[in-house]
mmCIF file of C-alpha atoms in Angstrom:
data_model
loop_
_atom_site.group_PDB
_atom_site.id
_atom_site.type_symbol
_atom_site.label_atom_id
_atom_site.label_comp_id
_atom_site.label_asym_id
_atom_site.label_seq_id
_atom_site.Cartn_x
_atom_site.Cartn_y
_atom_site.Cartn_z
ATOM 1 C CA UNK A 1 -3.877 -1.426 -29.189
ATOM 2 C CA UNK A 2 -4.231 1.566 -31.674
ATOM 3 C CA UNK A 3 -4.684 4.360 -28.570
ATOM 4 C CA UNK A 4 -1.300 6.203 -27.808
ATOM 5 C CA UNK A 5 -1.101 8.593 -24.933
ATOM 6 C CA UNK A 6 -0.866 12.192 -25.464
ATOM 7 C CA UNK A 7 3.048 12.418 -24.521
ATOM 8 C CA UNK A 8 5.627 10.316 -24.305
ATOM 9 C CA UNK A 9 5.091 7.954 -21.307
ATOM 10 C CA UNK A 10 6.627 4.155 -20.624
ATOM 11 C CA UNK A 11 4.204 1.544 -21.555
ATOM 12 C CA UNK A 12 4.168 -1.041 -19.213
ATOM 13 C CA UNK A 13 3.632 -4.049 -21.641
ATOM 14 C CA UNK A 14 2.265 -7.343 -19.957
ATOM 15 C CA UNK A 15 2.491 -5.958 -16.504
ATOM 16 C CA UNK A 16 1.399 -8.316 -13.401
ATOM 17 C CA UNK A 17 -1.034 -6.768 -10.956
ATOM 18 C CA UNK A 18 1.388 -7.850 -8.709
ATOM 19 C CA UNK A 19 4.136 -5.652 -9.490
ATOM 20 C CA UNK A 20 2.029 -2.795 -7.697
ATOM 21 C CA UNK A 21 -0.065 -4.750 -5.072
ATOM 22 C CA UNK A 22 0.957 -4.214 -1.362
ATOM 23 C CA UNK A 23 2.104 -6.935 0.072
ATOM 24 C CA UNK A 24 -0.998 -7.343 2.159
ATOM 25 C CA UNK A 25 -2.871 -7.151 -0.882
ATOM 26 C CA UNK A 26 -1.173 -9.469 -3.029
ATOM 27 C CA UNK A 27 -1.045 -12.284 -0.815
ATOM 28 C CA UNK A 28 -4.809 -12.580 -0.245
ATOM 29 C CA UNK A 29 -5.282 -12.412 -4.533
ATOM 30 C CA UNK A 30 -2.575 -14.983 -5.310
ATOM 31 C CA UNK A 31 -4.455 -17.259 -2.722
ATOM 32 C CA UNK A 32 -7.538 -15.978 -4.003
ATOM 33 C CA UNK A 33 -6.211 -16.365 -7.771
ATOM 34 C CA UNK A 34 -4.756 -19.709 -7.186
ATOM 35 C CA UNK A 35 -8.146 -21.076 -6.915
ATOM 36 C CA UNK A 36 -8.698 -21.590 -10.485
ATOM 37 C CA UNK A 37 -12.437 -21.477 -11.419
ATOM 38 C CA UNK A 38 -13.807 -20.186 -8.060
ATOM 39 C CA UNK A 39 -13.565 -16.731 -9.343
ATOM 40 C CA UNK A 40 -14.820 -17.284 -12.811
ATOM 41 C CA UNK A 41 -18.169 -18.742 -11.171
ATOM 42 C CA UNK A 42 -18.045 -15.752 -8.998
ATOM 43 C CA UNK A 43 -18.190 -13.387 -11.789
ATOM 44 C CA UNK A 44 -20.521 -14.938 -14.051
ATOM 45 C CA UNK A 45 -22.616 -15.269 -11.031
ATOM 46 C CA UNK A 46 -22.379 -11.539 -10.210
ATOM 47 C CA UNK A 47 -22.541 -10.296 -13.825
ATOM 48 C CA UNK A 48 -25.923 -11.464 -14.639
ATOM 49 C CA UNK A 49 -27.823 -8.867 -13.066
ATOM 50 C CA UNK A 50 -26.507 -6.913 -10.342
ATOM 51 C CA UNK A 51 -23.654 -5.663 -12.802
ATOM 52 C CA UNK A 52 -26.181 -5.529 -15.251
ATOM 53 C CA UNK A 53 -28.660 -3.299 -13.087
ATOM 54 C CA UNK A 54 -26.052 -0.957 -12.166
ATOM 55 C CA UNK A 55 -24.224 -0.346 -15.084
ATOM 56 C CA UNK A 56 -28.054 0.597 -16.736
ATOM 57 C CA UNK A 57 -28.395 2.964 -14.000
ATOM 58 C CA UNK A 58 -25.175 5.226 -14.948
ATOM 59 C CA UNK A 59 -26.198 4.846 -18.536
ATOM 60 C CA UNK A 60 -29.640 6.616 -17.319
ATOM 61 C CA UNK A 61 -28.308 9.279 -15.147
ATOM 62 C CA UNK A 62 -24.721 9.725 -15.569
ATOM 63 C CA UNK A 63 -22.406 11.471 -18.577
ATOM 64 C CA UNK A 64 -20.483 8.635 -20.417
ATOM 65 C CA UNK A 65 -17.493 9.947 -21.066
ATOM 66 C CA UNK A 66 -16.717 9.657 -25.410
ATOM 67 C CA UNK A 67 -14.895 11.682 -27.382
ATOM 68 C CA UNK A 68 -17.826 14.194 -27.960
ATOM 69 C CA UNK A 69 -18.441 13.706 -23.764
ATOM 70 C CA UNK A 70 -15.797 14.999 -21.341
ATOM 71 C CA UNK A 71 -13.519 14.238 -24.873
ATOM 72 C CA UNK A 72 -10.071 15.224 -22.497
ATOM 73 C CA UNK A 73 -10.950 12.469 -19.432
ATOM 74 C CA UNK A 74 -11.532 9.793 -22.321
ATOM 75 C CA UNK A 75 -8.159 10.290 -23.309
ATOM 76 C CA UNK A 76 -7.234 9.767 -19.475
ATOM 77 C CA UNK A 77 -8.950 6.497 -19.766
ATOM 78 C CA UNK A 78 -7.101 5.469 -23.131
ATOM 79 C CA UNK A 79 -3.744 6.235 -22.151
ATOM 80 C CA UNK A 80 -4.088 4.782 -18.620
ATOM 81 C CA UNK A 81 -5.422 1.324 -20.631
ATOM 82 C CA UNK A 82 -2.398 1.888 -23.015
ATOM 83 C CA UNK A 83 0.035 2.195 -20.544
ATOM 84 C CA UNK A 84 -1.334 -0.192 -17.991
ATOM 85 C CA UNK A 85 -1.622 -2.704 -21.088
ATOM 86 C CA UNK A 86 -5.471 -3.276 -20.386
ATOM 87 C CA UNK A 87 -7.033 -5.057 -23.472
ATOM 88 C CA UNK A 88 -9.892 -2.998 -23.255
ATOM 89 C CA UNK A 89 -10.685 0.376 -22.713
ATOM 90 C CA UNK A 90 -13.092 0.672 -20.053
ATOM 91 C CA UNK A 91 -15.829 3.049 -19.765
ATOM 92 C CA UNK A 92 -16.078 6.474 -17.700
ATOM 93 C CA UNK A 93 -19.311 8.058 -16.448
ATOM 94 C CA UNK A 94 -19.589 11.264 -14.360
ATOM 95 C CA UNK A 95 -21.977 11.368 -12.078
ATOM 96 C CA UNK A 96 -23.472 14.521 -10.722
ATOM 97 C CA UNK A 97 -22.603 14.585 -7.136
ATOM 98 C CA UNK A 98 -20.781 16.967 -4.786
ATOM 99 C CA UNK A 99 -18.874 14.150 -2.569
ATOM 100 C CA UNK A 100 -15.533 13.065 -3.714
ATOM 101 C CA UNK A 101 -15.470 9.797 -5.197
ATOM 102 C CA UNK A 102 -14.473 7.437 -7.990
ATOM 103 C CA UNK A 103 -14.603 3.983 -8.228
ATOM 104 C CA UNK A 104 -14.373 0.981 -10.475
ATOM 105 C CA UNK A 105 -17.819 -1.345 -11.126
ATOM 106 C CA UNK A 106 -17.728 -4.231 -12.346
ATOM 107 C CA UNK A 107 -16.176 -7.920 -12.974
ATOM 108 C CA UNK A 108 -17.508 -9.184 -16.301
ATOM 109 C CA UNK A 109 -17.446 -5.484 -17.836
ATOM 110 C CA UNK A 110 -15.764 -3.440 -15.563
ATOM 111 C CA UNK A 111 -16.334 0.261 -15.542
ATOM 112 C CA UNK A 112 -15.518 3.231 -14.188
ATOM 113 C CA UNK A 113 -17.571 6.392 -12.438
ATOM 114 C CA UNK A 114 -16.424 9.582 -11.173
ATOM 115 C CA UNK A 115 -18.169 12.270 -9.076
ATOM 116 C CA UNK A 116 -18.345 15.573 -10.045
ATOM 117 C CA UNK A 117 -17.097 16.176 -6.208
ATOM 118 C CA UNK A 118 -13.784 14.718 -7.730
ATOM 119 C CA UNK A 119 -13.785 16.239 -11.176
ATOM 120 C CA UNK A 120 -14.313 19.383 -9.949
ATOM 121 C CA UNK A 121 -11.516 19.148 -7.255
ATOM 122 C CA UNK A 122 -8.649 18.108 -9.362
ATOM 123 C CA UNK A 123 -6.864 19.268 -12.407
ATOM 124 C CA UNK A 124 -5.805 17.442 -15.251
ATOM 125 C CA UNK A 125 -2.684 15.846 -14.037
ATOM 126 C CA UNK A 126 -4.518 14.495 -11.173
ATOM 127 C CA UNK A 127 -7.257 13.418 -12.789
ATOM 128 C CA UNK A 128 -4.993 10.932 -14.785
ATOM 129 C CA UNK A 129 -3.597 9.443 -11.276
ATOM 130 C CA UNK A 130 -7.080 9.053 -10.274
ATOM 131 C CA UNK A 131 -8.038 7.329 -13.606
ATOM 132 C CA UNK A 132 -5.265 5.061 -13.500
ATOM 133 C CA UNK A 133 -6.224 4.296 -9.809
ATOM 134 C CA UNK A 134 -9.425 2.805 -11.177
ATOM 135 C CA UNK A 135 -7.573 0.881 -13.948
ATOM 136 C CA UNK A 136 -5.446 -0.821 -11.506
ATOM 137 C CA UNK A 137 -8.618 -1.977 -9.506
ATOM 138 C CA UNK A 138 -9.752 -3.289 -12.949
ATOM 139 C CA UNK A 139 -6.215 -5.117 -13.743
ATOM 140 C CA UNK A 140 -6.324 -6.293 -10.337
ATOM 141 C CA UNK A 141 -10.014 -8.023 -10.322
ATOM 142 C CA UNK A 142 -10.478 -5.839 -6.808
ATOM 143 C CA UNK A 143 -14.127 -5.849 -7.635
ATOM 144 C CA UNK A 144 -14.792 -9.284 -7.547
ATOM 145 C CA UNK A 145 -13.707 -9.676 -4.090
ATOM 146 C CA UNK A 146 -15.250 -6.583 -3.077
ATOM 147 C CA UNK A 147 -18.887 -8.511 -4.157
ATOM 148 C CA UNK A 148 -17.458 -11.117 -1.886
ATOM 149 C CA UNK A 149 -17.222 -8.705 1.103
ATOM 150 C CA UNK A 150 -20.067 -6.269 0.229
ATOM 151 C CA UNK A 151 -22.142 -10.113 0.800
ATOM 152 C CA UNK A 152 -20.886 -10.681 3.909
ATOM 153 C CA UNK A 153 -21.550 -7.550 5.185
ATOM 154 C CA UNK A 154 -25.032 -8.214 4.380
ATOM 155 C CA UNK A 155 -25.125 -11.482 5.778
ATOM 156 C CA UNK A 156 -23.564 -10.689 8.689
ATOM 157 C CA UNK A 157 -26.340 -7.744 9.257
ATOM 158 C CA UNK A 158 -28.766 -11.165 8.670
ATOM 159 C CA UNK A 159 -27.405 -13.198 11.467
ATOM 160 C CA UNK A 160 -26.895 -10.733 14.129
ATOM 161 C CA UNK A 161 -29.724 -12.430 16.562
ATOM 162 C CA UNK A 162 -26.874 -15.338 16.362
ATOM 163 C CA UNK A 163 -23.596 -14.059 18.927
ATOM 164 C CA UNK A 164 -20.946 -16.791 18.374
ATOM 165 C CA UNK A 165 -22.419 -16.879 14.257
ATOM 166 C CA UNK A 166 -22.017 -12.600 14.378
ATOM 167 C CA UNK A 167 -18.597 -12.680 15.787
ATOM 168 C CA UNK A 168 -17.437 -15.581 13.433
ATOM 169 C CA UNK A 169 -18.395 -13.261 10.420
ATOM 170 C CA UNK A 170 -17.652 -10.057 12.069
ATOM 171 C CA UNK A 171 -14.169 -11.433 12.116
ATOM 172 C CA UNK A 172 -13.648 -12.206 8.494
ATOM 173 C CA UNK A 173 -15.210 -9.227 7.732
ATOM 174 C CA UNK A 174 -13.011 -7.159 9.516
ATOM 175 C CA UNK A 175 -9.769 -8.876 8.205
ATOM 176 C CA UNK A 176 -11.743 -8.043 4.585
ATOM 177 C CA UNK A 177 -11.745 -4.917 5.564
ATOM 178 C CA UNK A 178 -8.292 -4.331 6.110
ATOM 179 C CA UNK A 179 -7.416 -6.097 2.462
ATOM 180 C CA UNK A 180 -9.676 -3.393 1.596
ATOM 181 C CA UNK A 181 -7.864 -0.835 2.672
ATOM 182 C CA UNK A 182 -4.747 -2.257 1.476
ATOM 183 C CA UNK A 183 -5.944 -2.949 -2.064
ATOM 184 C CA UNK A 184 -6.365 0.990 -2.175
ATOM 185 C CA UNK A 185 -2.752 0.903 -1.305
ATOM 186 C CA UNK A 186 -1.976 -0.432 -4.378
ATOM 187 C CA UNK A 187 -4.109 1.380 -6.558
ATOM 188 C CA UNK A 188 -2.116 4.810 -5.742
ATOM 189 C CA UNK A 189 0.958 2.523 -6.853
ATOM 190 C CA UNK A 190 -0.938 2.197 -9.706
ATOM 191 C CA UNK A 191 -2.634 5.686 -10.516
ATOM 192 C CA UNK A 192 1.250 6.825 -10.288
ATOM 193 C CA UNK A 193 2.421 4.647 -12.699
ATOM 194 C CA UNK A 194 -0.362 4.896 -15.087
ATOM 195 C CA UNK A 195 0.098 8.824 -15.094
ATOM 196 C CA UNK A 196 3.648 8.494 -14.218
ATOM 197 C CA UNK A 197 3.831 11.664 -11.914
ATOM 198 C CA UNK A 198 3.977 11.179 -8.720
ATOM 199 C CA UNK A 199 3.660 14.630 -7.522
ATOM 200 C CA UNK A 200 0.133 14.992 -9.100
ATOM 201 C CA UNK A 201 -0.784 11.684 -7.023
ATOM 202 C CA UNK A 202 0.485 13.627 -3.660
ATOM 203 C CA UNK A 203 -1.321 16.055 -5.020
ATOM 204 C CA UNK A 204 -4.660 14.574 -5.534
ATOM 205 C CA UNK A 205 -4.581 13.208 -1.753
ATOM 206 C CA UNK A 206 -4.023 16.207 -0.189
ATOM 207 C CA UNK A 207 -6.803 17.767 -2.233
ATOM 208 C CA UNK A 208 -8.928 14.615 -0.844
ATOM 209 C CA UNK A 209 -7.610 15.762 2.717
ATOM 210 C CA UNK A 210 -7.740 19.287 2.646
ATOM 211 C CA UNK A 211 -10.425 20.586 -0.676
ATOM 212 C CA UNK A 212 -9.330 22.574 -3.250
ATOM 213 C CA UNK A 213 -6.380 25.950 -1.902
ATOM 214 C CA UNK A 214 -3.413 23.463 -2.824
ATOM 215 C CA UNK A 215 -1.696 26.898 -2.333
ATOM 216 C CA UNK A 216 -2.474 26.487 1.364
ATOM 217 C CA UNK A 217 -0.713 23.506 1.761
ATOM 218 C CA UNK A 218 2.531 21.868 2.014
ATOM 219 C CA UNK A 219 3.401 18.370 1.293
ATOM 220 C CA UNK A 220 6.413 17.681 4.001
ATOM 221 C CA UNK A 221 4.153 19.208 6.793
ATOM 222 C CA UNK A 222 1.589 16.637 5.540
ATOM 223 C CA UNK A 223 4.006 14.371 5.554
ATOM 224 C CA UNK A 224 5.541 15.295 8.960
ATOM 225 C CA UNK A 225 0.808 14.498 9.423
ATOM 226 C CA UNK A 226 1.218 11.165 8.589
ATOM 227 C CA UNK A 227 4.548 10.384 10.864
ATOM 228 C CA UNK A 228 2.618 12.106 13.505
ATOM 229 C CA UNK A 229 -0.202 9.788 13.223
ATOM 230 C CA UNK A 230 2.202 6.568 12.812
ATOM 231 C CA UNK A 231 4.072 7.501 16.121
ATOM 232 C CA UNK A 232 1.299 7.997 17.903
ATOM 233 C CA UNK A 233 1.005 8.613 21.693
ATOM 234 C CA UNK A 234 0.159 6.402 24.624
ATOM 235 C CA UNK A 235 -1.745 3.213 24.394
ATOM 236 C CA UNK A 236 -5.198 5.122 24.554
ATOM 237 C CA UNK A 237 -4.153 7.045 21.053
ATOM 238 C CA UNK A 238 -3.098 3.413 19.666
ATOM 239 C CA UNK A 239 -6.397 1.358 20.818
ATOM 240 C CA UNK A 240 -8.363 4.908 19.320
ATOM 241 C CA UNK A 241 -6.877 4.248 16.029
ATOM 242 C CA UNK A 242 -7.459 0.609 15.890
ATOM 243 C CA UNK A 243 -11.166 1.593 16.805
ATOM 244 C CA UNK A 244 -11.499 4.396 14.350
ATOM 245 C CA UNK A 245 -10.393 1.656 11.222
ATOM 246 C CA UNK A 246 -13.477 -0.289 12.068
ATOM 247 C CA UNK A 247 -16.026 -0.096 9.142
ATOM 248 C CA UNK A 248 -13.079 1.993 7.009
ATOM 249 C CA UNK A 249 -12.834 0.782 3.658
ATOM 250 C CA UNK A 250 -10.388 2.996 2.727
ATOM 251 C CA UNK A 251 -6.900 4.567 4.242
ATOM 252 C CA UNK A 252 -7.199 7.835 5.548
ATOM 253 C CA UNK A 253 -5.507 10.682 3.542
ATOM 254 C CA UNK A 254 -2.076 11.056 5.814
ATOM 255 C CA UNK A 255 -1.739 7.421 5.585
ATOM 256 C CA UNK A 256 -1.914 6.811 1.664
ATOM 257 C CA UNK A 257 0.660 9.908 1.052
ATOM 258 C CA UNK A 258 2.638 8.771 3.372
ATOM 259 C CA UNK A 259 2.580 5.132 1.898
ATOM 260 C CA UNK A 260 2.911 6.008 -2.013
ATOM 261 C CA UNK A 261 5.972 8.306 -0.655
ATOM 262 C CA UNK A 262 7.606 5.569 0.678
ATOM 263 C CA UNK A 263 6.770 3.038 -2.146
ATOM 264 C CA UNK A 264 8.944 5.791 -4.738
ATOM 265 C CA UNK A 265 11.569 6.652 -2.521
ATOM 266 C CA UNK A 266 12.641 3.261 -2.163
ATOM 267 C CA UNK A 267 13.200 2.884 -5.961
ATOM 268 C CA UNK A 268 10.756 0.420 -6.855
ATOM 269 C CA UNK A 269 8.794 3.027 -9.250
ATOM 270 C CA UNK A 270 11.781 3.369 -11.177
ATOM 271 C CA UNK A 271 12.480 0.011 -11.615
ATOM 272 C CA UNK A 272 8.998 -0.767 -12.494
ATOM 273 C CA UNK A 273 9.088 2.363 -15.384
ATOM 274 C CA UNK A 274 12.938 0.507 -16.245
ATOM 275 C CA UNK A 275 11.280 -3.040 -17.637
ATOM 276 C CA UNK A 276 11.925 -4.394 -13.841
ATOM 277 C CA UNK A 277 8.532 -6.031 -13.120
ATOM 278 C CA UNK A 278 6.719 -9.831 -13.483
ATOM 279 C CA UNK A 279 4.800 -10.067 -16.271
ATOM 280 C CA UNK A 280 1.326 -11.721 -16.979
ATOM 281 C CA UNK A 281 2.269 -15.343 -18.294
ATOM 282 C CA UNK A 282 4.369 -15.789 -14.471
ATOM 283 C CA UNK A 283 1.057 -15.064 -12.615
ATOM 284 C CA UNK A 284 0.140 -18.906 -12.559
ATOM 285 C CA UNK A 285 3.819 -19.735 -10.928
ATOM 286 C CA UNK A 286 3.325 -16.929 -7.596
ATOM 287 C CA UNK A 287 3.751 -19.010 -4.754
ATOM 288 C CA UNK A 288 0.657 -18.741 -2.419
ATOM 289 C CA UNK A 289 3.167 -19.521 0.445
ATOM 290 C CA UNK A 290 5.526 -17.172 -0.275
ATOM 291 C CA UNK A 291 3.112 -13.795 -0.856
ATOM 292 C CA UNK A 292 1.310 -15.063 2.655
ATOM 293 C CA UNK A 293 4.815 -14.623 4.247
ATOM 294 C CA UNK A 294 5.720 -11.775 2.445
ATOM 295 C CA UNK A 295 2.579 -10.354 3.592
ATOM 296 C CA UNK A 296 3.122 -10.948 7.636
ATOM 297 C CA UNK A 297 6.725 -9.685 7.170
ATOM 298 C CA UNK A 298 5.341 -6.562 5.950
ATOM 299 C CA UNK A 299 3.331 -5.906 8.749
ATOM 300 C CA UNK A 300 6.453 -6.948 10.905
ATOM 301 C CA UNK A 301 8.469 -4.394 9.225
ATOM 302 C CA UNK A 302 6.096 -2.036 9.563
ATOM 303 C CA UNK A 303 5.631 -2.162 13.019
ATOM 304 C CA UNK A 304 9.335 -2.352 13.654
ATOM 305 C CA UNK A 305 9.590 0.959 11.659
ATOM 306 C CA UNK A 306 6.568 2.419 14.162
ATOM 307 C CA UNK A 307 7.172 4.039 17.561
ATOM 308 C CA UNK A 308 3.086 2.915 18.276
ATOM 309 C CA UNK A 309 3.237 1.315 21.488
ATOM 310 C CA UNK A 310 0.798 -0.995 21.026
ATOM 311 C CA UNK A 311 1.890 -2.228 17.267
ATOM 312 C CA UNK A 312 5.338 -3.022 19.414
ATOM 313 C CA UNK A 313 3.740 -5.979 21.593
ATOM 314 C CA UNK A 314 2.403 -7.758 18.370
ATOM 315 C CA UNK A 315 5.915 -8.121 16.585
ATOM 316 C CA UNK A 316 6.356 -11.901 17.042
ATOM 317 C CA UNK A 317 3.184 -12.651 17.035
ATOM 318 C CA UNK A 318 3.368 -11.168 12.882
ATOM 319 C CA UNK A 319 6.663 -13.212 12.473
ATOM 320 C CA UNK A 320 5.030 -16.685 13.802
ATOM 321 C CA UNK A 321 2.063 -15.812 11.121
ATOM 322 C CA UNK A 322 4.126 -15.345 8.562
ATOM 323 C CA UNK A 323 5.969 -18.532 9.225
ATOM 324 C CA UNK A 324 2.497 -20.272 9.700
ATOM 325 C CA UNK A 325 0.544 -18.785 7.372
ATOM 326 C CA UNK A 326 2.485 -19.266 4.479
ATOM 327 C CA UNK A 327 2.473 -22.967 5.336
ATOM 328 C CA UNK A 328 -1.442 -22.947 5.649
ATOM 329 C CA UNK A 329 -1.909 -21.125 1.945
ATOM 330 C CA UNK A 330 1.147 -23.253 0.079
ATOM 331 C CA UNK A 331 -1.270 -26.877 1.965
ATOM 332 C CA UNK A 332 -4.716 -25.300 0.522
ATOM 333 C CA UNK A 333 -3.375 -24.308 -2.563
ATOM 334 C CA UNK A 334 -1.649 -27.521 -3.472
ATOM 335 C CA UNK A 335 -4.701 -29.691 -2.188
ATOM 336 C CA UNK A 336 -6.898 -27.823 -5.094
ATOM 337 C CA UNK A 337 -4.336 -27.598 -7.566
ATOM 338 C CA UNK A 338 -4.091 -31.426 -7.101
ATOM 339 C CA UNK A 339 -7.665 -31.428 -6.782
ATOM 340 C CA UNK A 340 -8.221 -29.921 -10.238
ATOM 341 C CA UNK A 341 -5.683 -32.249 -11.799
ATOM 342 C CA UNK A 342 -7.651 -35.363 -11.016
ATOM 343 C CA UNK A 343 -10.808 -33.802 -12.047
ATOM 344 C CA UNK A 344 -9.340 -32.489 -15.346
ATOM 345 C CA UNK A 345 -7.819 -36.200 -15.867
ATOM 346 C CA UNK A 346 -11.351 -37.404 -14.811
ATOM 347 C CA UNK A 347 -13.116 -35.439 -17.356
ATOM 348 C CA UNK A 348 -10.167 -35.955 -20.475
ATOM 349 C CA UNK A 349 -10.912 -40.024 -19.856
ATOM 350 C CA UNK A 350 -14.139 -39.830 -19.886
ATOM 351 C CA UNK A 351 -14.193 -37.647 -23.223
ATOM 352 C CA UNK A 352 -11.669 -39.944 -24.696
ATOM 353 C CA UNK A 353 -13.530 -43.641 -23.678
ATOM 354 C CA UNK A 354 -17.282 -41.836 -25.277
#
């Protein structure tokens, strides 16, 4: 790639997705990825028009950013893509609109839109952790499974005259959800190592919490927030904030910083920026099994590490899933992979015999 970022910063060449996912996160794409072909029909089939429709409507009433457009957030976009090793650079549109928002659009083209809420709120230094945010949603693929849940939501709205059909749905919804959340997760990994400064990514989700007087504010006490919220009270407070995650597609504020504070403190940030990460071309060989256990040991940890009465009842249950889940994914996985073998061996007879 010809584009070189404005200073000096590590380029992470042939970086895995999966060297930033959560845990939670990852294991649901490996699965997902480990489907070979499933999501390629899934994106052809969602790039026709929808893509299509929506990426004509920013081009109609949005600013693509160029260099004669917003010239200093296209080189956000360039260096994030050079660092991230994206082979393309994706485009950037700002769109007038006071909310805070960005996101990434997009599986056969992906592309990128930011509100003038956003631009407005950050400065340049955070603007590059949000940028590279939306790059790791492209590197990731997050937006072809987020068509996936977007149409289930809908269908689920469809079938509500059906209880037992409603709750089936409302149930994989909800656990779509909370990849969701989690895939956000690993997009602040992400922004942070795309701008590699991870005080401006504090930074930019306090600003989300809290508006624009950074002067006002103080990161420990926001941190000292987010353990707050983690410890929690009595069972009432923990049942209030299972209730209040219901229909959240993203973290709340306390809960990313604290998160992305953890994920640098414990060293993995350096090692990543040190050469210490997979790479691309050992993608195929993730075990399924293995990220679906790493996944329910997470949440074991993590509830081991809380004071949340409630999360402290559910600790075995999270170590028998991670035992049994991993068992279920590695079963599907190799029944397709298997699957796909035959058919492939199918398909090279049949060329070879015509």
């Amino acid at each position: 790639m010809a584009n070189s970022p404005d200073r000096v910063r590590v380029r992470l060449s042939e970086i895995s997705p999966r060297a930033y996912e959560h845990p939670a996160d990852r294991g649901a794409l490996v699965a997902l990825r480990s489907l070979r072909g499933f999501d390629e029909v899934f994106k052809r089939l969602s790039g026709l028009f929808n893509e299509r429709a929506l990426r004509l409507m920013f081009l109609s009433s949005a600013v693509r950013v160029g260099p004669t457009q917003f010239p200093h957030v296209h080189d956000y976009v360039r260096d994030a893509a050079y660092v991230l090793d994206l082979d393309e650079v994706p485009e950037l549109y700002i769109q007038m609109n006071p909310r805070p928002n960005a996101m990434a659009i997009g599986s056969q083209k992906p592309f990128i839109v930011m509100t003038t809420g956003l631009f407005d709120l950050l400065d340049a230094e955070e603007q590059r952790f949000v940028v590279g945010h939306e790059v790791g949603h492209i590197l990731s693929g997050h937006a072809v499974y987020r068509t996936m849940l977007l149409a289930l939501i809908q269908l689920a709205t469809r079938v509500a005259w059906i209880p037992l059909g409603y709750i089936g749905l409302r149930a994989i919804v909800a656990a779509l959800e909370e990849w969701y959340r989690k895939s956000e997760l690993s997009c602040d990994r992400a922004g942070v190592l795309a701008c590699q400064d991870p005080e401006a990514g504090k930074r930019a989700l306090m600003k989300m919490a809290g508006g624009s007087a950074l002067a006002e504010m103080n990161p420990d006490s926001f941190l000292e927030q987010a353990r707050e919220y983690e410890r929690g009270g009595d069972a009432r407070d923990s049942l209030l904030k299972l209730l209040s995650l219901s229909g959240q597609t993203h973290p709340f504020a306390v809960v990313r910083l604290a998160e992305l504070h953890r994920w640098v403190e414990s060293g993995a940030y350096q090692r990543i920026l040190g050469g210490d990460y997979p790479r691309r071309a050992s993608d195929r060989d993730a075990s399924v099994g293995q990220e679906a256990r790493n996944a329910a040991n997470h949440y074991k940890e993590a509830w081991e590490r809380s004071e949340d009465p409630l999360l402290g009842t559910l600790r075995d249950v999270a170590g028998s899933a991670a035992s049994a889940g991993g068992k279920l994914f590695d079963t599907v996985a190799d029944r397709w992979r298997g699957g796909s073998s035959r058919d492939s061996s199918s398909s090279s007879s049949s060329s070879s015999s015509s």
